[in-house]
Short mmCIF file of C-alpha atoms in Angstrom, two decimals:
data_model
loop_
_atom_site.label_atom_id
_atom_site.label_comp_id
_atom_site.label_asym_id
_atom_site.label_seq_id
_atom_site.Cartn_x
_atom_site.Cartn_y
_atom_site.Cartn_z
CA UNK A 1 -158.58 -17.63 193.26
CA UNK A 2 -157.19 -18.93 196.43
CA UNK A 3 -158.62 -21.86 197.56
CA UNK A 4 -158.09 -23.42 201.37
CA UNK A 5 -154.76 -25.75 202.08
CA UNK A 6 -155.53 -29.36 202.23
CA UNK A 7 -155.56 -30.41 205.71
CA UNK A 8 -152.78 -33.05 207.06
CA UNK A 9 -150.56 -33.46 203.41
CA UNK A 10 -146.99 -33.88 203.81
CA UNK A 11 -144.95 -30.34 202.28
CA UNK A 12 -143.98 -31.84 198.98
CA UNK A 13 -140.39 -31.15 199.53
CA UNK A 14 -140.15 -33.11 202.91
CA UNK A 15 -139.61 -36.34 201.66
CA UNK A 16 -137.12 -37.29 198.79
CA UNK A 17 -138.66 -40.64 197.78
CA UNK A 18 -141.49 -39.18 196.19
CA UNK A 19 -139.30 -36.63 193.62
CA UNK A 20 -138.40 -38.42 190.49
CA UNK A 21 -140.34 -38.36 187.47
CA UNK A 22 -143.61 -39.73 186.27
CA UNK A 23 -145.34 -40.23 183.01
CA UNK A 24 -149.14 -39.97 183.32
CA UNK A 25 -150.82 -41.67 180.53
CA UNK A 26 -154.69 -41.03 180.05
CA UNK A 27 -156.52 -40.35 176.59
CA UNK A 28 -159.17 -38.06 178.06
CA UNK A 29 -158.44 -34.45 178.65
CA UNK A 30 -159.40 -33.03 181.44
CA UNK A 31 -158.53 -36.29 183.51
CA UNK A 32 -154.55 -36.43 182.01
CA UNK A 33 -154.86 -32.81 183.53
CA UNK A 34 -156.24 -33.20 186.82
CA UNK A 35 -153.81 -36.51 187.15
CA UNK A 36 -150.81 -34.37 186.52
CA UNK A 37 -151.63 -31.43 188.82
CA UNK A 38 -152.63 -33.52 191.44
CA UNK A 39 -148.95 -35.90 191.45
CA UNK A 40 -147.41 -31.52 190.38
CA UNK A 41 -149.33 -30.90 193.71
CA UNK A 42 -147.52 -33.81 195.94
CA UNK A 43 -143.82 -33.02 194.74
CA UNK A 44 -143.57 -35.37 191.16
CA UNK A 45 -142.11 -34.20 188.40
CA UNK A 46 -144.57 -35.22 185.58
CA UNK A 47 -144.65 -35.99 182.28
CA UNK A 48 -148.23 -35.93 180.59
CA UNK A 49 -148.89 -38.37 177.49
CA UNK A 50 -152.40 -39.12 175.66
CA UNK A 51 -151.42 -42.65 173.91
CA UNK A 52 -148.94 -45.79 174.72
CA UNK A 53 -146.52 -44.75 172.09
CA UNK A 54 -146.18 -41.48 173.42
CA UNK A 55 -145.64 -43.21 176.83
CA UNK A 56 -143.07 -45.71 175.56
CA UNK A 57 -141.60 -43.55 173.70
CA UNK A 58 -140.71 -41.42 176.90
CA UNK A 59 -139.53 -44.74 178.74
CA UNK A 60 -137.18 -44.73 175.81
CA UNK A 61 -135.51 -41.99 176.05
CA UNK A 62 -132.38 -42.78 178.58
CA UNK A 63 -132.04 -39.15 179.79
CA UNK A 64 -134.88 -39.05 181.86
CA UNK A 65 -134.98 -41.19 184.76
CA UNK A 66 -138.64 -41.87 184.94
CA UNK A 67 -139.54 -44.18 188.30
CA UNK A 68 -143.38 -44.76 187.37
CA UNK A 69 -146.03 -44.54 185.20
CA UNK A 70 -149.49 -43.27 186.14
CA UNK A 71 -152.11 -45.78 183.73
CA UNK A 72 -155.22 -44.76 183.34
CA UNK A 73 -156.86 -47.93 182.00
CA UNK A 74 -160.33 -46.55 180.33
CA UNK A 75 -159.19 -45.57 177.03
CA UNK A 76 -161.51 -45.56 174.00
CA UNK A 77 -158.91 -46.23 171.77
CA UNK A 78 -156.59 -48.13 173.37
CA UNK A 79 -156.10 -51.08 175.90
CA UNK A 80 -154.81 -50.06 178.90
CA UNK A 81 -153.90 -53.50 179.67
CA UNK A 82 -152.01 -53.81 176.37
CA UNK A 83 -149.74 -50.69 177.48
CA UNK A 84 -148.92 -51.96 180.76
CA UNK A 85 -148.13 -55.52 178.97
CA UNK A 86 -145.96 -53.60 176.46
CA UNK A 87 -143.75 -51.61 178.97
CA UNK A 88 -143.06 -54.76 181.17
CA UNK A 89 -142.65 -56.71 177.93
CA UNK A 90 -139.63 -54.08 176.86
CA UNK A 91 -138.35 -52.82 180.32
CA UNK A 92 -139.22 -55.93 182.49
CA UNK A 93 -141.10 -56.24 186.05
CA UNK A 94 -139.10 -54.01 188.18
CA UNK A 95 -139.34 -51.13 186.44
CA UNK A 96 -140.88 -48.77 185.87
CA UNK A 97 -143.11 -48.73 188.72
CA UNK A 98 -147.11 -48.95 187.05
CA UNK A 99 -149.94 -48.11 188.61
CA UNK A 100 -153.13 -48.27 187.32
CA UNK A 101 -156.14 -45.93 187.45
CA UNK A 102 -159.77 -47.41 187.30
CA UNK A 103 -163.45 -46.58 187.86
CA UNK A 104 -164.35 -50.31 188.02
CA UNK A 105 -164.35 -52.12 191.51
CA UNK A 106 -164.56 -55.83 189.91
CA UNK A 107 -162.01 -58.48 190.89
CA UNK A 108 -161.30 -59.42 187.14
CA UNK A 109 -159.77 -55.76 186.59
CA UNK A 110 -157.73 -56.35 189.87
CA UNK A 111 -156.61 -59.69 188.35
CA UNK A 112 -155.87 -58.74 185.23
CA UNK A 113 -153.61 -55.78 186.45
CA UNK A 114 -151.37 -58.20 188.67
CA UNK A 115 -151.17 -60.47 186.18
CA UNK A 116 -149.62 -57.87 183.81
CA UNK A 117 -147.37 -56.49 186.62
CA UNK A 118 -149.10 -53.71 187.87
CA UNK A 119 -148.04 -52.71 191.09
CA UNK A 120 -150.60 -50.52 192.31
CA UNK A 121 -154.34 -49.69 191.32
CA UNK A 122 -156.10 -46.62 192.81
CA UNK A 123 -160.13 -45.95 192.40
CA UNK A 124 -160.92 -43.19 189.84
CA UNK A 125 -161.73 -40.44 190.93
CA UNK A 126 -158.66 -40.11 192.29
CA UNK A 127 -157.85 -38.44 195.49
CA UNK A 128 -154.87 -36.02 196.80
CA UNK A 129 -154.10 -38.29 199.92
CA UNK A 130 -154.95 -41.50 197.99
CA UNK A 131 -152.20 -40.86 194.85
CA UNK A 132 -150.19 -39.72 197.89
CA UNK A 133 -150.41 -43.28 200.16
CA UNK A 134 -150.04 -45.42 197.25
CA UNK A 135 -147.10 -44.15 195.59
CA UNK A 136 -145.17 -43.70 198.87
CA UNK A 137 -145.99 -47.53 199.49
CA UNK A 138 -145.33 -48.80 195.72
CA UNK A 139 -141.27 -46.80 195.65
CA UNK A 140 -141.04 -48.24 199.42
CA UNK A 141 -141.40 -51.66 198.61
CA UNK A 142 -140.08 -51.46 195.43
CA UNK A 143 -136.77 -50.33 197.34
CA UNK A 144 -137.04 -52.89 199.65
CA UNK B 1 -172.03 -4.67 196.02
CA UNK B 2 -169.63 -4.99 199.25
CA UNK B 3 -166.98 -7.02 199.01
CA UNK B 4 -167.92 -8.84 202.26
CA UNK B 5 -171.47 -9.59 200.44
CA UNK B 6 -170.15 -10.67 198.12
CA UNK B 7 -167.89 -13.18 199.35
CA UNK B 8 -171.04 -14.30 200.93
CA UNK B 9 -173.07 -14.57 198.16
CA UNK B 10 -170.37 -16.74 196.55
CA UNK B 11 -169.91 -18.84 199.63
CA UNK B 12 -174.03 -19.70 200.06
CA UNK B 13 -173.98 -20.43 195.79
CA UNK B 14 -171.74 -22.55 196.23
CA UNK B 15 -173.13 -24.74 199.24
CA UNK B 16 -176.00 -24.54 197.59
CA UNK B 17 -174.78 -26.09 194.24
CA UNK B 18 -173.65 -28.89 196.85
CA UNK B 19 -176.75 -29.28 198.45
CA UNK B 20 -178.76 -29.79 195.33
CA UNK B 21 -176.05 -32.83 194.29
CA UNK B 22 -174.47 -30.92 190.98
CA UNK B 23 -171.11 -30.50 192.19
CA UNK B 24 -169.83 -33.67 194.52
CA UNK B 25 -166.73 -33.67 196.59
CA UNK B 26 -164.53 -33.74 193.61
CA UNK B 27 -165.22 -30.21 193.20
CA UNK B 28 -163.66 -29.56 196.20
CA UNK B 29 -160.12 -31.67 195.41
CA UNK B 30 -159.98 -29.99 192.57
CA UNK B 31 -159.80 -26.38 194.41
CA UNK B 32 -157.17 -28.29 196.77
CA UNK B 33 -155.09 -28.35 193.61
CA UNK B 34 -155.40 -24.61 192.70
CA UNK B 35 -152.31 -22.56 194.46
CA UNK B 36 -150.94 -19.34 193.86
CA UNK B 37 -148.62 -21.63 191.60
CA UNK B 38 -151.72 -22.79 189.71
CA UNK B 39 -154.11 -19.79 190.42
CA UNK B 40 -156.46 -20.37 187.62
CA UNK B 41 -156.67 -24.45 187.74
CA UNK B 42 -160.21 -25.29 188.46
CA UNK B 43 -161.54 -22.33 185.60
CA UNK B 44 -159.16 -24.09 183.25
CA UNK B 45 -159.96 -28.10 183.85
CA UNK B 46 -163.70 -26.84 183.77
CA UNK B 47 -163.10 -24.87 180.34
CA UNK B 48 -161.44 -28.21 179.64
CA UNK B 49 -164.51 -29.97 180.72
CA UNK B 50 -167.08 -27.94 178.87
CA UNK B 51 -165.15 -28.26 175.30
CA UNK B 52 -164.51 -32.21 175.46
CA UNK B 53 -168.34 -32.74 176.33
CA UNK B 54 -169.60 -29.97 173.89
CA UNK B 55 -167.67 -32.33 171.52
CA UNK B 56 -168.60 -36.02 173.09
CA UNK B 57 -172.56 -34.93 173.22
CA UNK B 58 -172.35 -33.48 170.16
CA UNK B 59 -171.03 -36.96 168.58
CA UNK B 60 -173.59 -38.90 170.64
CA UNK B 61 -176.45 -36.82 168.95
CA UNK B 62 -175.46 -38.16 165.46
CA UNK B 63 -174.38 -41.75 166.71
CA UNK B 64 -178.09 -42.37 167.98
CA UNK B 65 -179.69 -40.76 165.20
CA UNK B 66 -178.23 -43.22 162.62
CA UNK B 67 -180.20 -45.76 160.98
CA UNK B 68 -178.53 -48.19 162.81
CA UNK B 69 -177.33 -47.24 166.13
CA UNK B 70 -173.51 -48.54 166.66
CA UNK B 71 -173.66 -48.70 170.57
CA UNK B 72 -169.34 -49.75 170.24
CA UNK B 73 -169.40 -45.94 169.36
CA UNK B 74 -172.40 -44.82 171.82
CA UNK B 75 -170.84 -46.52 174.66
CA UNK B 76 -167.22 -45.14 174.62
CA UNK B 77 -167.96 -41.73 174.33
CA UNK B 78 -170.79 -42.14 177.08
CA UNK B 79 -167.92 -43.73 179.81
CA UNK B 80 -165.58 -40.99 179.11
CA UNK B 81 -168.10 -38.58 179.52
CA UNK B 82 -169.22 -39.85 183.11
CA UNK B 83 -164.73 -40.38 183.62
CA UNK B 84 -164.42 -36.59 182.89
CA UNK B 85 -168.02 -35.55 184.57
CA UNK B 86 -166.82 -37.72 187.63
CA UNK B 87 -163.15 -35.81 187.74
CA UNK B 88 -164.80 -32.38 187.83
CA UNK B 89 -167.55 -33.58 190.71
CA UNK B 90 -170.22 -32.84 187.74
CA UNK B 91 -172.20 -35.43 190.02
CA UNK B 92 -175.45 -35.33 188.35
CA UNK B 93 -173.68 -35.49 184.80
CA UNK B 94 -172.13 -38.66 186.20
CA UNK B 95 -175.19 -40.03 187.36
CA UNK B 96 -176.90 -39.60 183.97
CA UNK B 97 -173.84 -41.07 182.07
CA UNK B 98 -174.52 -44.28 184.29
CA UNK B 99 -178.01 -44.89 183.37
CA UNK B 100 -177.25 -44.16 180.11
CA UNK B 101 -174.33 -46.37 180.07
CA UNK B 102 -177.14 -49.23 180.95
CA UNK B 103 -179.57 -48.61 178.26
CA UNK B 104 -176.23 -49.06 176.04
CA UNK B 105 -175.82 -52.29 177.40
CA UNK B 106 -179.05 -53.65 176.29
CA UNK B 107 -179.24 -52.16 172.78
CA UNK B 108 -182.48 -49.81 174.35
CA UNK B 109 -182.27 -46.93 171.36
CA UNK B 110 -185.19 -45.47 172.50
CA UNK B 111 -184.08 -45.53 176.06
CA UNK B 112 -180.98 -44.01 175.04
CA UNK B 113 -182.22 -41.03 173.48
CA UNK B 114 -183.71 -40.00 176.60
CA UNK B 115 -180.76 -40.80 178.29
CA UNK B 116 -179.03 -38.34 176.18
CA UNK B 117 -181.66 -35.74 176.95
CA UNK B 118 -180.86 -36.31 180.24
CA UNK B 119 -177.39 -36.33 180.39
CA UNK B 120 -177.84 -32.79 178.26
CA UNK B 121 -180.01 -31.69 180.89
CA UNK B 122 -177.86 -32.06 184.10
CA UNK B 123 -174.66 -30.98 181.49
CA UNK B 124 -176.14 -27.71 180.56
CA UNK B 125 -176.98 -27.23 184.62
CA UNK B 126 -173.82 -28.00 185.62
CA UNK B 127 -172.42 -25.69 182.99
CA UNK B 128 -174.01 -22.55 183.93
CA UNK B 129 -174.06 -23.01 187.52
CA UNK B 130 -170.37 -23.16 187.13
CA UNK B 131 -170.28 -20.15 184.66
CA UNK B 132 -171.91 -18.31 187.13
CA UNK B 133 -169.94 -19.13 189.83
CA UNK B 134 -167.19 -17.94 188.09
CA UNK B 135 -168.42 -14.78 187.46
CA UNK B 136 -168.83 -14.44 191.23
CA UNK B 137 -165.00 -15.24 191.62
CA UNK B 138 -164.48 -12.66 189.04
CA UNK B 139 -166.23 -9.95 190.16
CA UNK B 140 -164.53 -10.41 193.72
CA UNK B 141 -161.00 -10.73 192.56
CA UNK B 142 -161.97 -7.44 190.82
CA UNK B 143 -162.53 -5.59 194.05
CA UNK B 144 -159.16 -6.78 195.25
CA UNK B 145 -160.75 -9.60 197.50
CA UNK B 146 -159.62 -13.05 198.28
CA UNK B 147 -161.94 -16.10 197.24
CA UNK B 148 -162.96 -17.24 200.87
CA UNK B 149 -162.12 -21.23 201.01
CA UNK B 150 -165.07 -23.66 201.72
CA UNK B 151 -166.06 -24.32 204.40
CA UNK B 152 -167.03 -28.05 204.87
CA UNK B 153 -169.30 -27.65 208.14
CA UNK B 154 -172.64 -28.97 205.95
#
């Protein structure tokens, strides 16, 4: 099936500062596979895990520069919040780059996710051009 | 069946399927993400789809008929249906999941069992609406036609 282009996206290749891989960390299916076509889609090279030792794990391993990790933060079975306090705990606050998925709109989630050093939230569910915006502006200023 | 009536047929289904609220927006960002790199991405996050919630209602049916409900299982598998529901644009499915989600809240068991009725309802909709659709697809990739892309004029 070929479906239409998406009007007004950037050709993936046209700008360097979004290639560089990501791990996308959600526990439900079919989201963890939507996430990872849709950064696939934008020019990321992606990394798809289903728990926070899977995703640390990856962090881990020194061969493969990874520049941010994609949080989904409704897990069942695991605190998304507890992941995101993990990696900073090991790797520290400037990297990698986290940014958090959510359904919820309420201030505490926002709160919570500075306070563990998220750098970026977006609304679930997640659009092309939104992923897009907010990862170009979380690398920017993070190499500012 | 001509190809071009086909293509037709397939295009009004689908509005239609829009029109009556079962398939939001999302639908359409997920064909966005289907390329001739990815040719088969929307049939395979749906499949995707259909076997996790096959699964998740199928767990909610024995949760609620316990003896005593445990809505700290009910309630988990009732958000990530309405997270995967609301990926796919399943928008009615999502909308269920919601309500349901608030009868969890206050510890309604009767409430929830209709809520699960509900939310098996709109699910089994969605499902062959989608199924069908499909099967459209199919038939005109078959005659060596090209899926025309939605139009967004409605």
């Amino acid at each position: 099936m070929l479906a239409g282009k998406a009007p007004g996206l950037q050709h993936p290749n046209s700008n360097s500062i979004l290639r560089g891989l990501i791990i996308t960390l959600a526990y439900d299916d079919v989201n963890r596979t939507v996430t990872k076509r849709l950064l696939e889609k934008i020019g990321c090279e992606v990394t798809a895990v289903s728990s926070g030792f899977e995703c640390l794990s990856a962090l881990s391993n020194v061969e493969m520069p990874y520049r941010v990790v994609i949080l989904d933060l409704q897990m069942p079975e695991m605190d998304g919040f507890e992941v995101a306090m993990k990696i900073r705990k090991f790797y520290g606050y400037h990297w990698p780059l986290i940014i958090a998925l959510t359904a919820s709109t309420e201030d505490h989630v926002r709160e919570r996710c500075l306070q563990m050093g998220v750098n970026g939230m977006i609304q679930k569910p997640v659009l092309l051009h939104v992923m897009d915006s907010e990862l170009r502006r979380a690398l920017q200023s993070a190499s500012e | 069946m001509e190809l071009a009536q086909m293509q037709k047929s397939l295009q009004d289904y689908t509005k239609s399927l829009f029109l009556e609220g079962v398939l939001d927006s999302q639908f359409l960002q997920l064909q966005q993400l289907q390329d001739e790199s990815n040719p088969d991405f929307v049939s395979q996050v749906v499949t995707l789809f259909f076997q996790d919630s096959d699964r998740i209602l199928n767990d909610l049916s024995l949760s609620l008929d316990q003896q005593v409900v445990d809505f700290k299982k009910v309630d988990p598998h009732v958000h990530q249906l309405k997270g995967s529901s609301s990926s796919i644009g399943a928008q009615r499915v999502k909308n269920a999941c919601v309500v349901f989600r608030s009868f969890c809240e206050q510890q309604n068991v009767e409430a929830c069992h209709r809520c699960l009725q509900q939310v098996k309802q709109e699910y089994y909709l969605v499902k062959n609406r989608l199924e069908t659709l499909f099967k459209l697809e199919q038939q005109i990739v078959a005659s060596g036609g090209m899926i025309p892309a939605m139009e967004l004029g409605f």
